[in-house]
Coordinates of C-alpha atoms and ligand atoms in Angstrom, one line a residue:
X7 CA 17.1 94.8 -85.1
X8 CA 15.5 97.1 -82.5
X9 CA 12.0 96.6 -81.1
X10 CA 10.0 98.5 -78.4
X11 CA 10.9 97.2 -74.9
X12 CA 8.4 94.4 -74.0
X13 CA 8.6 90.9 -72.6
X14 CA 8.0 89.5 -76.1
X15 CA 10.7 91.7 -77.7
X16 CA 13.2 90.6 -75.1
X17 CA 12.2 86.9 -75.5
X18 CA 12.8 87.1 -79.2
X19 CA 16.0 89.2 -79.1
X20 CA 19.2 87.6 -80.1
X21 CA 22.9 88.7 -79.8
X22 CA 23.3 92.1 -81.3
X23 CA 19.6 93.0 -81.1
X24 CA 18.4 96.1 -79.3
X25 CA 15.2 97.2 -77.5
X26 CA 13.9 100.7 -77.8
X27 CA 12.8 102.9 -75.0
X28 CA 10.5 105.8 -76.0
X29 CA 10.2 109.1 -74.0
X30 CA 6.6 109.9 -74.9
X31 CA 7.0 113.6 -73.8
X32 CA 9.8 114.3 -76.3
X33 CA 9.4 111.5 -78.7
X34 CA 13.1 110.7 -78.2
X35 CA 14.1 107.1 -78.6
X36 CA 16.9 105.2 -76.9
X37 CA 18.2 101.9 -78.3
X38 CA 19.6 99.6 -75.6
X39 CA 21.5 96.4 -76.5
X40 CA 20.2 93.1 -75.3
X41 CA 22.8 90.7 -73.9
X42 CA 22.5 87.0 -73.4
X43 CA 24.7 84.7 -71.3
X44 CA 25.2 81.0 -71.5
X45 CA 22.2 80.4 -69.3
X46 CA 19.6 82.4 -67.4
X47 CA 17.6 85.5 -68.4
X48 CA 18.8 88.0 -71.0
X49 CA 19.8 91.4 -69.7
X50 CA 19.4 95.0 -71.0
X51 CA 22.6 97.0 -71.2
X52 CA 21.6 100.3 -69.6
X53 CA 25.0 101.9 -69.4
X54 CA 24.1 104.7 -71.8
X55 CA 20.8 105.5 -70.1
X56 CA 22.0 108.4 -68.0
X57 CA 24.2 109.9 -70.6
X58 CA 21.5 109.8 -73.2
X59 CA 18.4 110.7 -71.1
X60 CA 19.6 112.2 -67.8
X61 CA 17.7 109.5 -65.8
X62 CA 19.1 106.9 -63.4
X63 CA 17.4 103.7 -62.4
X64 CA 16.4 103.1 -58.8
X65 CA 17.1 99.6 -57.5
X66 CA 17.9 99.4 -53.7
X67 CA 19.2 95.9 -52.9
X68 CA 20.0 95.5 -56.6
X69 CA 17.0 93.1 -57.1
X70 CA 16.9 93.8 -60.9
X71 CA 20.5 94.8 -61.5
X72 CA 23.3 92.7 -63.0
X73 CA 26.6 94.3 -61.8
X74 CA 29.0 92.2 -64.0
X75 CA 29.4 89.4 -66.4
X76 CA 30.9 86.3 -64.8
X77 CA 32.0 82.7 -65.9
X78 CA 32.1 81.2 -62.4
X79 CA 28.7 80.3 -61.0
X80 CA 25.2 79.9 -62.3
X81 CA 22.1 79.9 -60.2
X82 CA 18.5 79.3 -61.2
X83 CA 16.6 80.2 -58.1
X84 CA 13.2 79.1 -59.4
X85 CA 14.5 75.6 -60.1
X86 CA 16.9 75.4 -57.2
X87 CA 20.0 75.0 -59.5
X88 CA 23.6 75.9 -58.5
X89 CA 26.5 75.1 -60.8
X90 CA 30.2 76.1 -60.8
X91 CA 31.7 76.4 -64.2
X92 CA 28.8 74.2 -65.5
X93 CA 29.1 71.4 -62.9
X94 CA 26.0 70.9 -60.6
X95 CA 26.8 71.5 -56.9
X96 CA 25.3 68.1 -56.0
X97 CA 27.9 66.3 -58.2
X98 CA 30.8 68.3 -56.9
X99 CA 29.7 67.8 -53.3
X100 CA 29.5 64.0 -53.9
X101 CA 32.4 63.3 -56.1
X102 CA 34.9 66.2 -55.8
X103 CA 36.8 67.9 -52.9
X104 CA 37.4 71.4 -51.9
X105 CA 40.9 71.7 -53.4
X106 CA 39.6 70.6 -56.8
X107 CA 36.7 73.1 -56.5
X108 CA 39.2 75.8 -55.7
X109 CA 41.1 75.0 -58.9
X110 CA 37.8 74.9 -60.9
X111 CA 36.7 78.3 -59.6
X112 CA 40.1 79.9 -60.0
X113 CA 41.2 78.4 -63.3
X114 CA 38.0 77.3 -65.1
X115 CA 38.6 73.5 -65.2
X116 CA 38.9 70.5 -62.9
X117 CA 42.6 69.9 -62.6
X118 CA 44.5 67.1 -64.3
X119 CA 46.5 64.8 -61.9
X120 CA 49.6 66.9 -62.4
X121 CA 47.8 70.2 -62.1
X122 CA 46.2 69.1 -58.9
X123 CA 49.5 68.0 -57.4
X124 CA 51.1 71.3 -58.3
X125 CA 48.2 73.4 -57.1
X126 CA 47.9 71.4 -53.8
X127 CA 51.7 71.8 -53.2
X128 CA 51.4 75.5 -53.7
X129 CA 48.4 75.9 -51.4
X130 CA 50.2 73.7 -48.8
X131 CA 53.4 75.7 -49.1
X132 CA 51.6 78.9 -48.0
X133 CA 49.6 77.6 -45.0
X134 CA 51.9 79.1 -42.3
X135 CA 51.5 82.6 -41.1
X136 CA 54.2 85.2 -40.5
X137 CA 55.3 84.5 -36.9
X138 CA 54.8 88.1 -35.9
X139 CA 51.1 87.9 -36.7
X140 CA 50.8 86.0 -33.3
X141 CA 51.5 89.3 -31.6
X142 CA 48.7 90.9 -33.5
X143 CA 46.3 88.2 -32.1
X144 CA 47.5 89.0 -28.6
X145 CA 46.2 92.5 -28.9
X146 CA 42.6 91.3 -29.0
X147 CA 40.5 90.7 -25.9
X148 CA 40.1 87.0 -25.2
X149 CA 36.3 87.3 -25.6
X150 CA 36.5 89.0 -29.0
X151 CA 34.2 87.5 -31.6
X152 CA 36.3 85.4 -33.9
X153 CA 34.8 87.3 -36.9
X154 CA 36.1 90.5 -35.5
X155 CA 39.6 88.9 -35.3
X156 CA 39.2 87.6 -38.9
X157 CA 38.4 91.1 -40.3
X158 CA 41.4 92.5 -38.5
X159 CA 44.0 89.8 -39.2
X160 CA 43.0 89.4 -42.9
X161 CA 43.1 93.1 -43.4
X162 CA 46.6 93.1 -41.7
X163 CA 47.9 90.5 -44.2
X164 CA 48.6 93.3 -46.6
X165 CA 51.1 94.7 -44.1
X166 CA 52.8 91.3 -43.8
X167 CA 52.8 90.3 -47.4
X168 CA 53.1 93.6 -49.0
X169 CA 55.4 92.1 -51.8
X170 CA 52.3 90.4 -53.3
X171 CA 50.0 93.4 -53.4
X172 CA 50.9 94.6 -57.0
X173 CA 47.6 93.6 -58.6
X174 CA 48.8 94.3 -62.2
X175 CA 51.5 91.6 -61.9
X176 CA 50.0 88.2 -62.9
X177 CA 52.4 86.1 -60.8
X178 CA 51.8 88.3 -57.7
X179 CA 48.1 88.1 -58.2
X180 CA 48.4 84.3 -58.3
X181 CA 50.5 84.2 -55.2
X182 CA 48.2 86.5 -53.3
X183 CA 45.1 84.3 -54.2
X184 CA 46.9 81.1 -53.2
X185 CA 48.1 82.7 -50.0
X186 CA 44.6 83.7 -49.0
X187 CA 43.1 80.3 -49.6
X188 CA 46.0 78.6 -47.8
X189 CA 46.2 80.9 -44.8
X190 CA 42.5 81.3 -44.1
X191 CA 42.2 78.0 -42.1
X192 CA 45.3 78.9 -40.1
X193 CA 43.9 82.3 -39.3
X194 CA 40.5 80.9 -38.4
X195 CA 41.9 78.1 -36.1
X196 CA 44.2 80.6 -34.4
X197 CA 41.2 82.9 -33.7
X198 CA 39.5 80.0 -32.0
X199 CA 42.5 78.9 -30.1
X200 CA 43.1 82.4 -28.9
X201 CA 39.5 82.7 -27.6
X202 CA 39.8 79.5 -25.5
X203 CA 43.3 80.3 -24.2
X204 CA 45.0 77.3 -25.9
X205 CA 48.3 77.4 -27.7
X206 CA 48.2 78.0 -31.5
X207 CA 48.8 74.8 -33.5
X208 CA 50.9 75.0 -36.6
X209 CA 49.6 73.7 -39.9
X210 CA 50.5 70.1 -40.9
X211 CA 51.1 69.7 -44.6
X212 CA 50.7 65.9 -44.5
X213 CA 47.0 66.4 -43.9
X214 CA 44.4 67.5 -46.4
X215 CA 42.9 71.0 -46.4
X216 CA 39.9 70.1 -44.2
X217 CA 41.8 67.6 -42.0
X218 CA 44.6 70.1 -41.4
X219 CA 42.0 72.7 -40.3
X220 CA 40.3 70.3 -37.9
X221 CA 43.8 69.4 -36.5
X222 CA 44.7 73.1 -36.0
X223 CA 41.3 73.7 -34.3
X224 CA 40.9 70.7 -32.1
X225 CA 44.4 69.2 -31.3
X226 CA 46.5 70.2 -28.3
X227 CA 50.2 69.7 -27.9
X228 CA 49.8 67.4 -25.0
X229 CA 47.8 64.7 -26.7
X230 CA 47.6 62.9 -30.0
X231 CA 44.6 63.9 -32.1
X232 CA 43.4 61.6 -34.9
X233 CA 41.4 63.3 -37.6
X234 CA 38.3 61.3 -38.3
X235 CA 37.9 60.7 -42.1
X236 CA 34.1 61.1 -41.8
X237 CA 34.4 64.4 -40.1
X238 CA 37.2 65.6 -42.4
X239 CA 35.0 64.7 -45.4
X240 CA 32.0 66.5 -43.9
X241 CA 34.1 69.6 -43.2
X242 CA 35.4 69.4 -46.8
X243 CA 31.8 69.1 -48.1
X244 CA 30.8 72.2 -46.0
X245 CA 33.7 74.1 -47.5
X246 CA 32.7 73.0 -51.1
X247 CA 29.0 74.0 -50.5
X248 CA 30.0 77.5 -49.4
X249 CA 32.8 78.1 -52.0
X250 CA 31.0 80.6 -54.2
X251 CA 27.5 81.9 -54.8
X252 CA 27.8 84.5 -57.5
X253 CA 27.1 88.2 -56.7
X254 CA 25.9 87.9 -53.1
X255 CA 26.4 90.7 -50.6
X256 CA 30.0 89.8 -49.5
X257 CA 31.1 89.0 -53.0
X258 CA 29.7 92.2 -54.3
X259 CA 31.5 94.0 -51.4
X260 CA 34.8 92.4 -52.5
X261 CA 34.2 93.4 -56.1
X262 CA 33.2 97.0 -55.2
X263 CA 36.3 97.3 -52.8
X264 CA 38.5 95.8 -55.6
X265 CA 37.1 98.1 -58.3
X266 CA 39.1 100.9 -56.8
X267 CA 42.2 98.7 -57.4
X268 CA 42.7 98.1 -53.7
X269 CA 44.9 95.1 -52.8
X270 CA 43.2 91.7 -52.5
X271 CA 43.9 91.2 -48.7
X272 CA 42.0 94.5 -48.0
X273 CA 39.2 93.5 -50.3
X274 CA 38.7 90.1 -48.7
X275 CA 38.7 91.7 -45.2
X276 CA 35.8 93.9 -46.5
X277 CA 34.0 90.7 -47.7
X278 CA 34.4 89.1 -44.3
X279 CA 32.9 92.2 -42.7
X280 CA 29.9 91.9 -45.0
X281 CA 29.5 88.2 -44.5
X282 CA 29.3 88.7 -40.7
X283 CA 25.7 90.1 -40.8
X284 CA 22.8 87.8 -39.7
X285 CA 21.0 88.3 -43.1
X286 CA 24.1 86.7 -44.8
X287 CA 26.8 84.4 -43.3
X288 CA 25.8 85.1 -39.7
X289 CA 22.5 83.2 -40.3
X290 CA 24.0 79.8 -39.4
X291 CA 24.9 81.1 -35.9
X292 CA 21.4 82.6 -35.6
X293 CA 19.8 79.3 -36.7
X294 CA 21.3 77.4 -33.8
X295 CA 20.5 80.2 -31.3
X296 CA 16.9 80.1 -32.6
X297 CA 16.6 76.3 -32.3
X298 CA 17.9 76.5 -28.7
X299 CA 15.4 79.3 -28.0
X300 CA 12.5 77.2 -29.4
X301 CA 13.8 74.4 -27.2
X302 CA 11.1 71.7 -27.9
X303 CA 8.7 70.7 -30.7
X304 CA 5.6 71.9 -28.8
X305 CA 6.9 75.5 -29.1
X306 CA 7.4 75.4 -32.9
X307 CA 3.8 76.8 -33.5
X308 CA 4.5 79.8 -31.3
X309 CA 7.7 80.7 -33.3
X310 CA 6.0 80.1 -36.7
X311 CA 3.3 82.5 -35.6
X312 CA 5.9 85.1 -34.6
X313 CA 7.7 84.7 -38.0
X314 CA 4.4 85.5 -39.8
X315 CA 3.6 88.5 -37.6
X316 CA 4.4 91.8 -39.5
X317 CA 4.7 93.6 -36.2
X318 CA 7.3 91.2 -34.8
X319 CA 10.9 91.5 -36.2
X320 CA 11.5 87.8 -35.7
X321 CA 12.2 85.8 -38.8
X322 CA 12.7 82.1 -39.2
X323 CA 16.5 82.0 -39.5
X324 CA 17.8 79.6 -42.2
X325 CA 14.6 80.2 -44.2
X326 CA 14.2 82.3 -47.4
X327 CA 16.7 83.5 -49.9
X328 CA 16.9 86.4 -52.3
X329 CA 17.6 84.1 -55.3
X330 CA 16.2 80.7 -54.4
X331 CA 12.5 80.4 -54.6
X332 CA 12.8 76.7 -54.2
X333 CA 14.8 74.3 -52.0
X334 CA 18.4 75.6 -51.8
X335 CA 20.3 72.7 -53.3
X336 CA 23.0 73.1 -50.7
X337 CA 20.5 72.6 -47.9
X338 CA 19.7 69.1 -49.3
X339 CA 23.3 68.0 -49.3
X340 CA 23.8 69.4 -45.8
X341 CA 20.7 67.7 -44.4
X342 CA 22.3 64.4 -45.5
X343 CA 25.7 65.4 -44.1
X344 CA 24.1 66.3 -40.7
X345 CA 22.8 62.7 -40.4
X346 CA 26.2 61.2 -41.4
X347 CA 28.1 63.4 -38.9
X348 CA 25.7 62.7 -36.0
X349 CA 25.9 58.9 -36.8
X350 CA 29.7 59.0 -36.7
X351 CA 29.7 60.8 -33.4
X352 CA 27.0 58.5 -31.9
X353 CA 24.6 61.5 -31.6
X354 CA 21.8 60.3 -34.0
X355 CA 19.1 61.3 -31.5
X356 CA 20.5 64.9 -31.2
X357 CA 17.3 66.8 -30.2
X358 CA 18.3 69.9 -32.2
X359 CA 18.3 67.9 -35.4
X360 CA 14.9 66.4 -34.6
X361 CA 13.7 69.9 -33.8
X362 CA 15.0 71.3 -37.1
X363 CA 13.4 68.5 -39.2
X364 CA 10.1 69.1 -37.5
X365 CA 10.3 72.9 -37.9
X366 CA 11.1 72.4 -41.6
X367 CA 8.1 70.1 -42.0
X368 CA 5.7 72.4 -40.3
X369 CA 7.0 75.5 -42.2
X370 CA 6.8 73.8 -45.6
X371 CA 3.1 73.0 -45.0
X372 CA 2.3 76.5 -43.9
X373 CA 0.6 78.8 -46.5
X374 CA 2.7 81.8 -45.5
X375 CA 6.0 80.0 -46.3
X376 CA 4.6 78.2 -49.3
X377 CA 3.1 81.4 -50.9
X378 CA 6.3 83.4 -50.3
X379 CA 8.4 80.5 -51.5
X380 CA 10.5 80.5 -48.3
X381 CA 12.5 77.2 -48.2
X382 CA 15.4 76.1 -46.0
X383 CA 18.7 77.7 -47.1
X384 CA 22.3 76.6 -46.8
X385 CA 22.4 77.8 -43.2
X386 CA 19.6 75.7 -41.9
X387 CA 21.5 72.5 -41.4
X388 CA 25.1 73.6 -41.4
X389 CA 24.9 74.9 -37.8
X390 CA 23.6 71.6 -36.4
X391 CA 26.4 69.7 -38.1
X392 CA 29.1 72.1 -37.0
X393 CA 27.8 72.1 -33.5
X394 CA 27.9 68.3 -33.3
X395 CA 31.5 68.5 -34.6
X396 CA 32.5 70.6 -31.6
X397 CA 32.5 74.1 -33.1
X398 CA 31.0 76.9 -30.9
X399 CA 28.3 78.9 -32.8
X400 CA 30.6 82.0 -32.9
X401 CA 32.9 80.0 -35.3
X402 CA 30.2 79.1 -37.8
X403 CA 30.5 82.2 -39.9
X404 CA 34.3 82.0 -39.6
X405 CA 34.1 78.6 -41.4
X406 CA 31.8 80.2 -44.0
X407 CA 34.5 82.8 -44.5
X408 CA 37.2 80.2 -44.9
X409 CA 35.2 78.5 -47.6
X410 CA 34.0 81.6 -49.4
X411 CA 37.5 83.0 -49.7
X412 CA 38.1 81.0 -52.9
X413 CA 34.9 82.5 -54.4
X414 CA 35.9 86.0 -53.4
X415 CA 39.4 85.7 -54.8
X416 CA 38.2 84.0 -58.0
X417 CA 35.6 86.8 -58.5
X418 CA 38.2 89.5 -57.7
X419 CA 40.7 88.0 -60.2
X420 CA 38.0 87.8 -62.9
X421 CA 37.1 91.4 -62.3
X422 CA 40.7 92.7 -62.4
X423 CA 41.1 91.0 -65.9
X424 CA 37.7 92.2 -67.2
X425 CA 38.0 94.9 -69.9
X426 CA 34.6 96.3 -68.7
X427 CA 36.1 97.1 -65.2
X428 CA 35.1 100.4 -63.8
X429 CA 35.2 101.7 -60.3
X430 CA 31.9 100.7 -58.6
X431 CA 30.0 104.0 -58.1
X432 CA 26.2 103.8 -57.9
X433 CA 24.1 107.0 -57.9
X434 CA 21.2 107.9 -55.6
X435 CA 17.8 109.4 -55.4
X436 CA 18.4 112.4 -53.2
X437 CA 15.6 112.9 -50.6
X438 CA 17.2 115.4 -48.2
X439 CA 16.4 119.2 -47.9
X440 CA 16.6 121.4 -51.0
X441 CA 19.2 124.2 -51.0
X442 CA 18.9 126.6 -48.0
X443 CA 21.1 129.3 -46.5
X444 CA 23.5 128.8 -43.6
X445 CA 21.9 129.6 -40.3
X446 CA 24.2 131.3 -37.7
X447 CA 24.2 129.7 -34.2
X448 CA 22.3 132.5 -32.6
X449 CA 19.4 132.1 -34.9
X450 CA 19.1 128.2 -34.7
X451 CA 16.0 126.8 -33.0
Ligands
LIG523 N1 10.9 84.3 -42.0 C1 9.7 85.0 -42.1 N2 9.4 85.7 -43.2 C2 10.3 85.9 -44.1 C3 11.6 85.3 -44.0 C4 11.9 84.5 -42.9 N3 13.0 83.9 -42.8 N4 12.3 85.6 -45.1 C5 11.5 86.4 -45.8 N5 10.3 86.6 -45.2 C6 9.2 87.4 -45.8 C7 9.4 88.8 -45.6 O1 8.9 89.3 -44.4 C8 8.7 89.4 -46.8 O2 7.3 89.4 -46.5 P1 6.4 90.6 -47.2 O3 6.5 90.4 -48.7 O4 5.0 90.3 -46.7 O5 6.9 91.9 -46.8 C9 9.0 88.4 -47.9 O6 9.2 87.1 -47.2 C10 10.2 88.6 -48.8 O7 11.3 88.9 -47.9 P2 12.4 89.9 -48.2 O8 13.1 90.3 -46.9 O9 11.9 91.0 -49.0 O10 13.4 89.1 -49.1 P3 14.9 89.3 -49.4 O11 15.2 88.7 -50.6 O12 15.2 90.8 -49.3 O13 15.6 88.6 -48.1 C11 16.8 87.0 -46.8 C12 16.3 87.4 -48.2 C13 17.7 85.8 -46.9 C14 17.6 88.2 -46.2 C15 15.5 86.7 -45.9 O14 14.8 85.6 -46.4 C16 15.9 86.4 -44.5 O15 16.0 87.4 -43.7 N6 16.0 85.1 -44.1 C17 16.5 84.8 -42.7 C18 18.0 85.0 -42.6 C19 18.8 83.9 -43.4 O16 18.5 82.7 -43.2 N7 19.8 84.3 -44.1 C20 20.7 83.4 -44.8 C21 20.6 83.6 -46.3 S1 21.3 82.2 -47.2 C22 23.0 82.4 -46.9 C23 23.6 83.7 -47.4 O17 23.3 84.2 -48.4 O18 24.5 84.1 -46.7

């Protein structure tokens, strides 16, 4: 069945139905298939549009464009819903752990006991880095931003693990994805240790994923370091909450890079570069800097005013989201985690947390934020928690990258196996000069 394109026609369309676009100048009609997923709005398949009509669509920022079909993550931004493979993030954050969530994202199901043991053994097996990578670190300046080191070192993995870069070999794909998940905490902790001039700490496979990361980050060879179970659980929760978020900027970057069939290490390095920006993963670092700049509750009004001023580039960091037009469900979990971590560390009266809670309260009562549906996002409370745990703000986005690696590799793997895979190649609306003749130097003004 095919009906003229309208909201009603789309609402009624079922699988196999089409909507019709009519070019009134020529009377030509184009039938476009309607596709429906498990959940969420239906989509119009416009792949034939250019071939049949000679027109492109214009959609900077891809606000109305679905770039792929994916089984991994579902978000309903209006309702504040985030699910991985059907499981609500709140349930995963409370009942599961990061290793399980990795298995879920990569293989579609929560693991059985035997599957979990095998998966964890494999991840643990790959935690060490090639010894020569240490020399790569030593080439960086000590004051290099750890995200700069991450981009470089992860990109360099393809030089060190070249034997697993054959993306058409299923086993090699599997090894490369496990290597990336396993090595990322080691790479991140080494970036931190390098920046503070302390010796690198080797991974310990008797510790869990988050506990091992905390140990590599905070222990020193001269003293015993005991991993606090409360902090390890909080770290694990932060990893879970950042594991995947469907087609965000860094994930889309990984997919576009991978669509040329580049190796996974290079693709993940591209994802890390995209994540670094303050509109994306860099926002948690920016939130803490902003809270420090605000300094005290009596200055909140001044900053809210600035955020609303169109002539001031200042934005309330940790507020707003392209997809969520409701409370980001991850922010709710992190708000609770922030309280637990501060209680464990005896820092319940941390002024930054009090400031954040007050800022949130005032913003959520302000018409500007209410009308534009600007709610706290995942980054609003993560920085406070990580700061209390002892991480410098330059490490916040690094931790996001550690967690998001599983999302990136799971999405990359899904894309490589997708029959609809095509190299990512958007078109453009050209707005430069029309054709003109070459001007010799002597005649240029
Ligand atoms: N403070 C003040 N005004 C804002 C904010 C904010 N944080 N966010 C959006 N707005 C306004 C914006 O000025 C615009 O107003 P108008 O319609 O009058 O021009 C309107 O809200 C819509 O904003 P937009 O920039 O068109 O929305 P977007 O979907 O392109 O941007 C965003 C989403 C996350 C980049 C943006 O909300 C933002 O810059 N937030 C602050 C940075 C931040 O917290 N980023 C973390 C995002 S969550 C984690 C992640 O994805 O990595």
